[in-house]
Tab-separated table of C-alpha atoms in Angstrom:
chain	number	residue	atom	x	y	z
Q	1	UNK	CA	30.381	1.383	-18.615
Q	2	UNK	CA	30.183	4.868	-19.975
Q	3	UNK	CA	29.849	3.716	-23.312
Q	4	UNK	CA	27.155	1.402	-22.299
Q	5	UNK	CA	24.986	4.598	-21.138
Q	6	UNK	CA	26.013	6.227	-23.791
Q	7	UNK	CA	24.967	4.051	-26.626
Q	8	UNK	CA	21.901	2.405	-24.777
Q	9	UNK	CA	21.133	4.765	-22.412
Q	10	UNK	CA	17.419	5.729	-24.253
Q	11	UNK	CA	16.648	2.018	-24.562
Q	12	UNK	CA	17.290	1.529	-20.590
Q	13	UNK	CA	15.165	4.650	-19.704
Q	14	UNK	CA	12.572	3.056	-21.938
Q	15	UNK	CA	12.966	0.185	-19.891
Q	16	UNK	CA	12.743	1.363	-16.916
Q	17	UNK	CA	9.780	3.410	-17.941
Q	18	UNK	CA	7.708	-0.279	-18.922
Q	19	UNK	CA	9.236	-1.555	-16.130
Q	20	UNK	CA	6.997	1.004	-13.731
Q	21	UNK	CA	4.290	0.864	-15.609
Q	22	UNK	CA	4.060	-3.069	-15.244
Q	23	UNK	CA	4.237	-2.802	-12.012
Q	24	UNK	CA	1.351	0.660	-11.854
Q	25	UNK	CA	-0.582	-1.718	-13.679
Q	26	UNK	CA	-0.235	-4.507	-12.215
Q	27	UNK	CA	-0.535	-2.561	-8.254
Q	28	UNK	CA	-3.821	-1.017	-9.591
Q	29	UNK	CA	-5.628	-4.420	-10.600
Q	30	UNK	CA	-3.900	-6.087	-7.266
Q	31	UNK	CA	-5.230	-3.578	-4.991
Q	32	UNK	CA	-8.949	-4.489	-6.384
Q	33	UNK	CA	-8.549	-7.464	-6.422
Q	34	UNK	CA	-6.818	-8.094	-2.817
Q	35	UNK	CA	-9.717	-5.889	-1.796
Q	36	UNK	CA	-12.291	-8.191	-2.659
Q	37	UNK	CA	-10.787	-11.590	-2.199
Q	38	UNK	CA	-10.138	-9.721	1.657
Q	39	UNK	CA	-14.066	-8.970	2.121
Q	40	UNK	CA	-14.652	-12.365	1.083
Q	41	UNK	CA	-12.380	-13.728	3.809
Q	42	UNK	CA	-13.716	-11.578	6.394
Q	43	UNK	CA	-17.700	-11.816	5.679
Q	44	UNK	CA	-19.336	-14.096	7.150
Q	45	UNK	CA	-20.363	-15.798	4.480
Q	46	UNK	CA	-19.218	-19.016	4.378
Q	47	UNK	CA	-18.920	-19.960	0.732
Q	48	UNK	CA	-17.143	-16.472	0.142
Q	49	UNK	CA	-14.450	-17.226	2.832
Q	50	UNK	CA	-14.051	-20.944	1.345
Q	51	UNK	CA	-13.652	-19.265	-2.323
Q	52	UNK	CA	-11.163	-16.360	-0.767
Q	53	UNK	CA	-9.028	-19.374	0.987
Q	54	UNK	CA	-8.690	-20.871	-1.977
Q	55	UNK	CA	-7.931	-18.168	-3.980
Q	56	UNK	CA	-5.138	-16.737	-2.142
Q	57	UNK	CA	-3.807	-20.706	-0.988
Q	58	UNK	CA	-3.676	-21.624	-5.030
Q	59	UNK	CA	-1.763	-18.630	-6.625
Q	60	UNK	CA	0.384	-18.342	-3.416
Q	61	UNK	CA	1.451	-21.670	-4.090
Q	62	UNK	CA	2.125	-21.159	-7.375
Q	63	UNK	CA	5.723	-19.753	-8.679
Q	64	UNK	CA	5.473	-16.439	-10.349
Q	65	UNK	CA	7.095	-17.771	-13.795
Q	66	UNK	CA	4.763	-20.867	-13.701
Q	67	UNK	CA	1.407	-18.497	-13.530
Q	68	UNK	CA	3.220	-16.286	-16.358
Q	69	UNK	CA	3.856	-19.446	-18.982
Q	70	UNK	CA	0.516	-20.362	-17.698
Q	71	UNK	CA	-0.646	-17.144	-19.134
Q	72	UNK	CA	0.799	-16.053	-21.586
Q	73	UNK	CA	1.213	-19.216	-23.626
Q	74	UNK	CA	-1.142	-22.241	-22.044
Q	75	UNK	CA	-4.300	-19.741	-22.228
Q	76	UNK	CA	-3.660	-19.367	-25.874
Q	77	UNK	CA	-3.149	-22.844	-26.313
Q	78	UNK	CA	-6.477	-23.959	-24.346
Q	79	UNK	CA	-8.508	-21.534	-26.121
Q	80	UNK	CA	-7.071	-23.137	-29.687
Q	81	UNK	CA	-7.893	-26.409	-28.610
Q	82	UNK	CA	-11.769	-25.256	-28.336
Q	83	UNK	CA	-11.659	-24.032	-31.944
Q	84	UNK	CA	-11.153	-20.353	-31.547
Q	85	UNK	CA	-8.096	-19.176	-33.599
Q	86	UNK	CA	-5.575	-16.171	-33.458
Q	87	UNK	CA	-6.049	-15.495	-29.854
Q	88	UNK	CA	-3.428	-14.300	-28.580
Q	89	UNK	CA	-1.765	-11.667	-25.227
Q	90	UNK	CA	0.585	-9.843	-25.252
Q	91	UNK	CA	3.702	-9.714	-23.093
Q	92	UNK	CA	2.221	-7.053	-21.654
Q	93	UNK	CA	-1.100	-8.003	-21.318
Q	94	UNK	CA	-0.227	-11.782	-19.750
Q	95	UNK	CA	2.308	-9.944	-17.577
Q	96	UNK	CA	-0.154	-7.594	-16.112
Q	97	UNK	CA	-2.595	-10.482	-15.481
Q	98	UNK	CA	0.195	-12.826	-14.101
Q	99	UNK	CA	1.409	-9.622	-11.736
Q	100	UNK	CA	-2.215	-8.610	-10.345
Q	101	UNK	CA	-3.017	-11.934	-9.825
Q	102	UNK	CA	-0.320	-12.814	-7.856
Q	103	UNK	CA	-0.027	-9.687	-5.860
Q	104	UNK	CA	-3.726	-9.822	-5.770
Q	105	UNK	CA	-2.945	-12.631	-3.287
Q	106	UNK	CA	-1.007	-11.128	-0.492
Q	107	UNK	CA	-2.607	-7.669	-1.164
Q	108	UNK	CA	-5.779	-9.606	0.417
Q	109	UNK	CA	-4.041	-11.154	3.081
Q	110	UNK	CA	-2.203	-7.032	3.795
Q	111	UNK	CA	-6.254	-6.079	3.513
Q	112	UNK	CA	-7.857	-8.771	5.827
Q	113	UNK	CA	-5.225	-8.097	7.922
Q	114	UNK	CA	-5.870	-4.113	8.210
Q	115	UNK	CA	-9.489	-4.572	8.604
Q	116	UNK	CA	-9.168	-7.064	10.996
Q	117	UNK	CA	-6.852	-4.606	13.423
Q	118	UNK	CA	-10.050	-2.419	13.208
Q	119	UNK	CA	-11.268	-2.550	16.330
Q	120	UNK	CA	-14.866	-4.905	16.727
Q	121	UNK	CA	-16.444	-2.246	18.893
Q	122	UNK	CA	-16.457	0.412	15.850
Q	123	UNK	CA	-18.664	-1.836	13.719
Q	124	UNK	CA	-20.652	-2.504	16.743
Q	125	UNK	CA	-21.434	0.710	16.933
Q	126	UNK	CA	-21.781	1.713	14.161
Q	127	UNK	CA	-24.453	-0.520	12.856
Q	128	UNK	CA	-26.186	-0.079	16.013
Q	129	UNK	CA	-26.377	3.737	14.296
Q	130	UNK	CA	-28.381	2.107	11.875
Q	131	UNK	CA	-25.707	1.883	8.877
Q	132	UNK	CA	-25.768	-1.620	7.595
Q	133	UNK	CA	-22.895	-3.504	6.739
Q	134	UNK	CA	-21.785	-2.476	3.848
Q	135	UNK	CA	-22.241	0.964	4.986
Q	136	UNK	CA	-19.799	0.388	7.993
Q	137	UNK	CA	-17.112	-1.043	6.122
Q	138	UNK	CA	-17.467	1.743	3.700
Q	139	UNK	CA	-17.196	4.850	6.008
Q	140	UNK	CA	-15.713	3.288	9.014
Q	141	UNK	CA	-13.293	0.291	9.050
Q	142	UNK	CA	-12.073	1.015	5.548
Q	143	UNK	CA	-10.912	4.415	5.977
Q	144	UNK	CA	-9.247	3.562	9.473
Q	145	UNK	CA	-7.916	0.471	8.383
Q	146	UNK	CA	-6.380	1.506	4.678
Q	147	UNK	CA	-4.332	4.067	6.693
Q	148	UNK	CA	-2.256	1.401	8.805
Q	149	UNK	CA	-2.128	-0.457	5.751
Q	150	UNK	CA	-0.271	2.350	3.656
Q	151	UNK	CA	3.199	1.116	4.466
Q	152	UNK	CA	2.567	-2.735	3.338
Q	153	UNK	CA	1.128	-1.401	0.039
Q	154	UNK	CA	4.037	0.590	-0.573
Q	155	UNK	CA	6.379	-2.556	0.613
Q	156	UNK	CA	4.096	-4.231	-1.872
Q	157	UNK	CA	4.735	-2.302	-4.871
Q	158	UNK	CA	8.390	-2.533	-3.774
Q	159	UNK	CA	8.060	-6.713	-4.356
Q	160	UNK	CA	6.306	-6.560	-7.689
Q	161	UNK	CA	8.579	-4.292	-8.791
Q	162	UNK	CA	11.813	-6.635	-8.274
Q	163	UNK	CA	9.050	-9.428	-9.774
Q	164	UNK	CA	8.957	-7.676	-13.117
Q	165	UNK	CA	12.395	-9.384	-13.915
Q	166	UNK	CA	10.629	-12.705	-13.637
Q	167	UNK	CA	8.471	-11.570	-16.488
Q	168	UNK	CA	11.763	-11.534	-19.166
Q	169	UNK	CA	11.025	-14.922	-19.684
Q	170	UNK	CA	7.993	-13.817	-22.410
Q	171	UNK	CA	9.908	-11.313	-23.815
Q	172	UNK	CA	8.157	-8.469	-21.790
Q	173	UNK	CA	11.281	-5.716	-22.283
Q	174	UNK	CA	11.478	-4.075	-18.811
Q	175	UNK	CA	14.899	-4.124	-17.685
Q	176	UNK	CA	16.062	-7.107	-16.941
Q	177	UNK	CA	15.198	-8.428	-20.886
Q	178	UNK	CA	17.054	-5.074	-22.004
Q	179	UNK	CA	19.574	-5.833	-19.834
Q	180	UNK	CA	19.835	-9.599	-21.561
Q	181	UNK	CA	19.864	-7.673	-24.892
Q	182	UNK	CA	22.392	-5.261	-24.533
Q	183	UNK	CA	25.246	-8.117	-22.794
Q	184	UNK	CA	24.601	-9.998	-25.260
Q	185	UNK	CA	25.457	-7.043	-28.081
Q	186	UNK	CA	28.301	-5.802	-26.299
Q	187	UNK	CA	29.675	-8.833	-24.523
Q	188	UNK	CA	30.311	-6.714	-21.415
Q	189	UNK	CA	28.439	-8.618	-18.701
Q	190	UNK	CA	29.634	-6.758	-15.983
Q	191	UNK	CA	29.120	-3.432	-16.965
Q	192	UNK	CA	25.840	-4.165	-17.790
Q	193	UNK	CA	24.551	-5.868	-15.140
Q	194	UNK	CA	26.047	-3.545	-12.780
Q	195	UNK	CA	23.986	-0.750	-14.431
Q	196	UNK	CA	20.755	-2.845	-14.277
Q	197	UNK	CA	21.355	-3.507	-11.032
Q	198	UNK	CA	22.066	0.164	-9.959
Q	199	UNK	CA	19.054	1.431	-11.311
Q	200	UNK	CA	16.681	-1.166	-9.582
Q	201	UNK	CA	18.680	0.064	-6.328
Q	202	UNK	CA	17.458	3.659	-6.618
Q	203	UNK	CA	14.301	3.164	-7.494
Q	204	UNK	CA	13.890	0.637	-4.555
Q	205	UNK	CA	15.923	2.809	-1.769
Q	206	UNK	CA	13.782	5.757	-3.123
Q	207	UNK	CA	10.107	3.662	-2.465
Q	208	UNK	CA	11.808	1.904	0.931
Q	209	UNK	CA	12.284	5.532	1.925
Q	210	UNK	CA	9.084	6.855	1.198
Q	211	UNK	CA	7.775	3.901	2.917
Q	212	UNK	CA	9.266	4.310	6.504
Q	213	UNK	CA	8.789	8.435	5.850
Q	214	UNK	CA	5.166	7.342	5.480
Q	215	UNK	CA	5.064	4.751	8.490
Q	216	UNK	CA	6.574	7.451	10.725
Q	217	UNK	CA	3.867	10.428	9.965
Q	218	UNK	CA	1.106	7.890	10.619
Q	219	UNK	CA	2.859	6.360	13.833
Q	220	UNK	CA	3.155	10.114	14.903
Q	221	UNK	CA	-0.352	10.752	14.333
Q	222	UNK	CA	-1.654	7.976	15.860
């Protein structure tokens, strides 16, 4: 095992470091859009709460790895088909889009769901102030609802992260691809996987922890 980190030990820190920065990417494009899809579920718009239901029903239902083959190589193929050669993503690029929009999903439902434990009366009052509603959901349910939904988000990024490994089926190399790589150049399964596996562990204990610290200091505040 020692030789392991020895020998590869740059190439799993370089993992590890595309590995978070997947998931940073994919959190960041999530986050906007769970945020919209969740205004369009709690408008009262009708149309925008059909196309939110659907949204977040479809790519719920879909498996992670489906979404990414979708991606990164039926896109390609669709856009060949209409005549349009050498377009192509990248590993990267179709695992970022594959990521958001999946998390996307239940980032809107962790949204709706924070907005929702808003109470009524604070919009009530304050578009009776004379802030419309775009206003109110701006400076007053947004800021008191994105606090109670701190913890989720982090329990969030905690999910996509351990969903990254889905992604070494197109070749993205985060960890669990470099992992693939490096048992099958030294033949020592165990070893390797057992360092894989340890450094997802810290990494996740580490968020988990900041997480409940988090949950705590608003609980105690509230």
């Amino acid at each position: 095992m020692i030789a392991i980190v020895e020998t590869y030990g740059s190439m799993l820190i370089s993992a590890l470091g595309k590995t978070l920065l997947l998931t940073l990417l994919s959190l960041f494009f999530a986050m906007i859009i769970g945020m919209i899809v969740a205004l369009f579920n709690v408008s009262s718009n009708k149309p925008l709460n059909i196309l939110g239901m659907i949204y977040v029903d479809a790519v719920r239902g879909i498996p992670l790895i489906v979404l990414a083959y979708f991606i990164y190589f039926g896109i390609p193929a669709g856009i060949k088909l209409m005549g349009i050669e050498g377009f192509r993503l990248s590993a990267l690029e179709a695992g970022t889009i594959a990521l958001s929009m999946n998390c996307g999903a239940y980032m809107a439902e962790i949204f709706r769901a924070g907005i929702e434990s808003v109470d009524i009366g604070q919009m009530e009052a304050s578009r009776s102030l004379g802030l419309t509603y775009s206003q109110s959901m701006q400076y007053v349910i947004l800021p008191q609802a994105i606090v109670t939904m701190i913890p989720s988000i982090i329990n969030q990024f905690i999910i996509t992260l351990k969903d990254t490994s889905i992604l070494s089926v197109i070749g993205f190399p985060e960890l669990t691809n470099t992992g693939k790589t490096i048992s099958g150049n030294t033949f020592k399964s165990l070893e390797t996987w057992a360092i894989i596996g340890f450094m997802y562990m810290v990494v996740i204990i580490t968020l988990s922890k900041v997480a409940k610290y988090i949950e705590k200091r608003i609980n105690s505040v509230k």
